[in-house]
XYZ file of C-alpha atoms in Angstrom:
269
model
C -19.598 -14.834 26.882
C -20.622 -11.611 24.617
C -19.857 -9.049 27.175
C -15.830 -10.696 27.641
C -15.685 -10.760 23.808
C -16.338 -6.801 23.583
C -14.466 -6.489 26.465
C -11.619 -8.854 26.174
C -8.101 -6.581 24.647
C -5.032 -9.099 22.986
C -2.215 -7.595 24.044
C 0.483 -6.385 21.432
C 4.065 -5.506 21.358
C 4.865 -2.272 19.982
C 6.205 -2.423 16.224
C 6.088 -1.320 12.719
C 2.327 -1.637 11.308
C 1.812 -2.122 7.313
C -1.827 -0.449 5.663
C -3.213 -2.255 2.599
C -1.536 0.169 0.584
C 1.718 -0.620 1.713
C 2.323 2.555 3.742
C 4.443 1.901 6.978
C 3.864 3.223 10.543
C 4.737 2.696 14.085
C 2.468 1.617 16.798
C 2.641 1.641 20.246
C 2.575 -1.327 22.701
C -1.069 -2.526 23.564
C -1.787 -3.567 27.112
C -3.926 -6.990 27.132
C -7.206 -7.467 29.194
C -9.262 -11.015 30.293
C -12.412 -10.773 31.805
C -12.799 -12.506 34.611
C -16.732 -13.679 33.839
C -17.430 -15.022 37.150
C -16.121 -12.213 39.186
C -17.643 -9.450 37.198
C -21.467 -11.209 36.983
C -21.719 -11.399 40.715
C -20.250 -7.724 40.607
C -23.429 -7.079 38.619
C -25.957 -9.159 40.364
C -24.850 -6.824 43.685
C -25.319 -3.817 41.979
C -28.513 -5.235 40.551
C -30.279 -4.845 43.828
C -29.021 -1.687 45.342
C -29.439 -0.058 41.499
C -29.461 3.612 41.401
C -28.926 6.367 38.365
C -25.180 6.405 39.876
C -24.744 2.634 39.681
C -21.294 1.538 38.533
C -20.106 -1.630 37.982
C -16.668 -2.680 37.753
C -15.420 -4.751 35.680
C -12.755 -7.528 37.030
C -10.146 -9.462 34.914
C -6.684 -10.131 34.501
C -4.139 -7.207 32.820
C -1.231 -8.142 30.626
C 0.911 -5.367 31.257
C 3.258 -4.636 27.835
C 6.259 -2.242 27.246
C 7.317 -0.455 24.136
C 10.662 -2.052 23.404
C 10.999 -1.466 20.148
C 10.986 2.706 20.617
C 13.961 3.018 18.020
C 11.621 1.830 15.286
C 9.346 4.794 15.568
C 12.208 6.805 13.964
C 10.908 5.116 10.789
C 8.370 7.589 9.052
C 9.248 8.200 5.183
C 9.595 6.310 2.205
C 13.087 6.732 0.894
C 13.223 4.719 -2.195
C 11.146 2.643 -4.204
C 11.679 0.416 -7.345
C 9.227 -1.523 -9.699
C 10.294 -4.152 -12.405
C 7.724 -6.246 -13.988
C 7.284 -10.003 -14.542
C 5.184 -12.676 -16.065
C 3.836 -13.609 -12.771
C 3.296 -17.563 -13.985
C 4.693 -21.105 -13.451
C 7.819 -21.937 -11.408
C 9.706 -18.265 -12.121
C 6.319 -16.220 -10.905
C 6.089 -18.744 -7.952
C 10.031 -18.187 -6.604
C 9.563 -14.594 -7.328
C 6.376 -14.268 -5.047
C 8.113 -16.454 -2.639
C 11.296 -14.657 -2.830
C 9.336 -11.019 -1.944
C 7.367 -12.778 0.963
C 10.863 -13.885 2.499
C 12.329 -10.334 2.108
C 9.267 -8.232 3.052
C 10.050 -7.296 6.640
C 13.182 -6.805 6.384
C 14.697 -4.737 9.128
C 18.179 -3.096 9.241
C 19.449 -1.052 12.519
C 22.325 1.505 12.480
C 25.108 -0.401 11.180
C 23.426 -3.552 10.184
C 24.772 -5.788 7.384
C 22.266 -7.127 4.458
C 23.069 -10.620 3.105
C 20.433 -11.540 0.227
C 21.419 -15.038 1.016
C 20.983 -14.796 4.595
C 17.656 -13.418 4.238
C 15.971 -14.850 1.145
C 18.052 -17.824 0.582
C 19.233 -20.681 0.772
C 17.448 -21.440 -2.882
C 16.221 -24.953 -2.045
C 13.436 -27.257 -2.647
C 13.749 -27.590 1.096
C 13.073 -23.978 1.151
C 10.079 -23.640 -0.905
C 11.844 -22.746 -4.466
C 11.091 -24.662 -7.149
C 12.834 -25.345 -10.566
C 13.002 -22.628 -13.326
C 15.287 -20.860 -16.182
C 18.271 -19.887 -14.725
C 22.032 -19.063 -16.018
C 24.207 -21.755 -14.318
C 28.049 -21.303 -15.009
C 26.865 -18.625 -17.807
C 24.838 -21.171 -19.657
C 20.956 -20.833 -20.107
C 19.502 -24.027 -17.446
C 17.140 -24.790 -15.268
C 18.192 -24.259 -11.310
C 15.985 -24.304 -8.113
C 15.130 -20.737 -6.897
C 15.202 -19.323 -10.984
C 13.675 -15.813 -10.827
C 15.258 -15.048 -7.414
C 17.570 -12.486 -9.205
C 15.137 -10.587 -10.431
C 14.008 -9.394 -6.547
C 17.831 -8.625 -6.077
C 17.838 -6.514 -9.084
C 14.525 -4.620 -7.953
C 16.285 -4.491 -4.239
C 19.348 -2.926 -5.995
C 17.729 -0.295 -7.935
C 15.731 0.718 -4.376
C 19.093 0.286 -2.749
C 20.754 2.760 -4.683
C 18.329 5.043 -4.822
C 18.106 5.056 -0.782
C 22.090 5.329 -0.924
C 22.667 2.310 1.195
C 26.224 1.241 1.426
C 27.125 -1.206 -1.565
C 29.202 -4.392 0.290
C 28.839 -6.731 -2.846
C 27.548 -6.815 -6.139
C 27.720 -8.994 -8.995
C 26.529 -8.557 -12.531
C 24.409 -11.144 -14.648
C 26.485 -12.866 -17.284
C 23.608 -11.505 -19.946
C 21.990 -8.560 -19.534
C 18.340 -9.085 -18.018
C 15.383 -7.254 -19.784
C 13.762 -6.051 -16.777
C 16.236 -3.010 -15.691
C 18.637 -0.704 -17.633
C 21.657 -2.278 -18.653
C 24.459 -2.008 -15.845
C 22.272 -1.684 -12.865
C 21.373 -5.509 -11.970
C 22.412 -7.633 -9.878
C 23.034 -11.751 -9.646
C 22.852 -14.363 -7.039
C 23.730 -17.961 -7.013
C 23.482 -20.866 -4.741
C 25.629 -19.834 -2.231
C 28.788 -18.764 -4.229
C 27.336 -15.578 -5.052
C 25.972 -13.042 -2.384
C 24.503 -9.469 -2.615
C 25.326 -7.535 0.431
C 24.638 -3.919 1.526
C 24.663 -2.004 4.847
C 22.955 0.527 6.623
C 25.175 3.206 7.148
C 22.674 5.825 8.580
C 21.757 6.888 12.170
C 18.269 5.238 11.618
C 16.585 1.891 11.473
C 15.933 1.100 7.655
C 12.770 -1.315 7.032
C 12.238 -2.691 4.132
C 8.832 -4.295 2.314
C 8.644 -6.284 -0.718
C 5.374 -7.238 -2.843
C 3.921 -8.436 -5.641
C 0.640 -6.817 -7.404
C -0.208 -9.048 -10.504
C 3.174 -8.692 -12.607
C 4.766 -6.059 -10.946
C 7.288 -6.286 -8.262
C 7.877 -3.472 -5.983
C 10.709 -2.986 -3.196
C 10.407 -0.012 -0.935
C 12.464 1.264 1.605
C 11.684 3.150 4.733
C 13.531 5.129 6.970
C 13.687 8.447 9.055
C 12.978 11.755 6.705
C 16.211 13.083 7.950
C 18.367 10.092 6.830
C 19.378 11.010 3.572
C 19.702 15.104 4.124
C 17.278 16.283 1.867
C 19.306 14.839 -0.908
C 17.894 12.194 -4.016
C 19.739 9.826 -5.322
C 19.463 8.627 -9.351
C 21.406 5.569 -10.445
C 21.852 5.839 -14.669
C 24.288 3.895 -16.976
C 26.090 4.754 -20.153
C 27.221 2.736 -22.513
C 31.357 2.707 -23.163
C 33.573 0.689 -24.777
C 31.645 -2.964 -25.006
C 30.448 -2.574 -21.397
C 27.961 -0.033 -19.026
C 29.466 2.539 -16.726
C 26.829 3.129 -13.625
C 26.957 6.289 -11.836
C 25.045 7.774 -8.784
C 23.604 11.361 -9.329
C 23.249 13.148 -6.043
C 20.921 16.130 -5.944
C 20.092 18.465 -3.083
C 17.166 21.402 -3.552
C 16.923 20.179 -6.951
C 20.640 20.684 -8.146
C 23.164 17.777 -8.843
C 25.729 18.600 -5.946
C 27.770 14.991 -7.013
C 27.945 12.206 -9.115
C 29.549 8.865 -8.074
C 30.741 6.342 -9.966
C 29.484 3.190 -9.061
C 30.773 -0.136 -11.219
C 31.789 -1.080 -15.016
C 29.398 -4.058 -16.441
C 30.475 -6.381 -19.253
C 28.331 -8.883 -20.681
C 28.141 -11.903 -22.465
C 26.745 -11.659 -25.932
C 24.621 -14.492 -26.918
């Protein structure tokens, strides 16, 4: 039995592996092997009766052959964007943020795929594990199931902008949240307000999201050539009672373009 423990190999599909430091890499498939104890024992017994210094004993068993079915994921080799916000990791709101992060974590977007926050992280119901917590409902501070999921949406939005993934749909909060610069937030609510973006790159995109203490982090991984050597810096400026958000695009340390993103106006308390 101890020999079986040593020789047996569990088959594994190819795919992405995340280490304890949240680094992502591709691992090819592994063939499985299950030792046939009886047959190998008989072979061993036969060999022991004719022992020489050249004796070799063959292990008999069943091989499970695996194919690499996810080879495209091998293109993922670089963290192209990351963003962290802080929160009080206690109570129902803390629970909801940790739960939402676990649902987002491991999301794969192939070329041309559209991401929907509602489909991946929602619905924000008790049935889906979410608890009541403070949230703005119809622009009034109230309590709703899933209160706190907007902080993950905002954290993801800021990572998405830094990865330059194509925005499809984003709505700002009624009131400016404190955990992100004004004009750079994203809100979600029930089934009526979603947040969407698209992977327009020629490579797959992989999203990891995790909580360490009171830090909520979203990392976006893809191929090192995806952004063509460019970096993307979102920023916002106050203007006429609102906030104008821009994306500063750099290459070789120089600004090559500044793109207007959106105008945000918040209610005041």
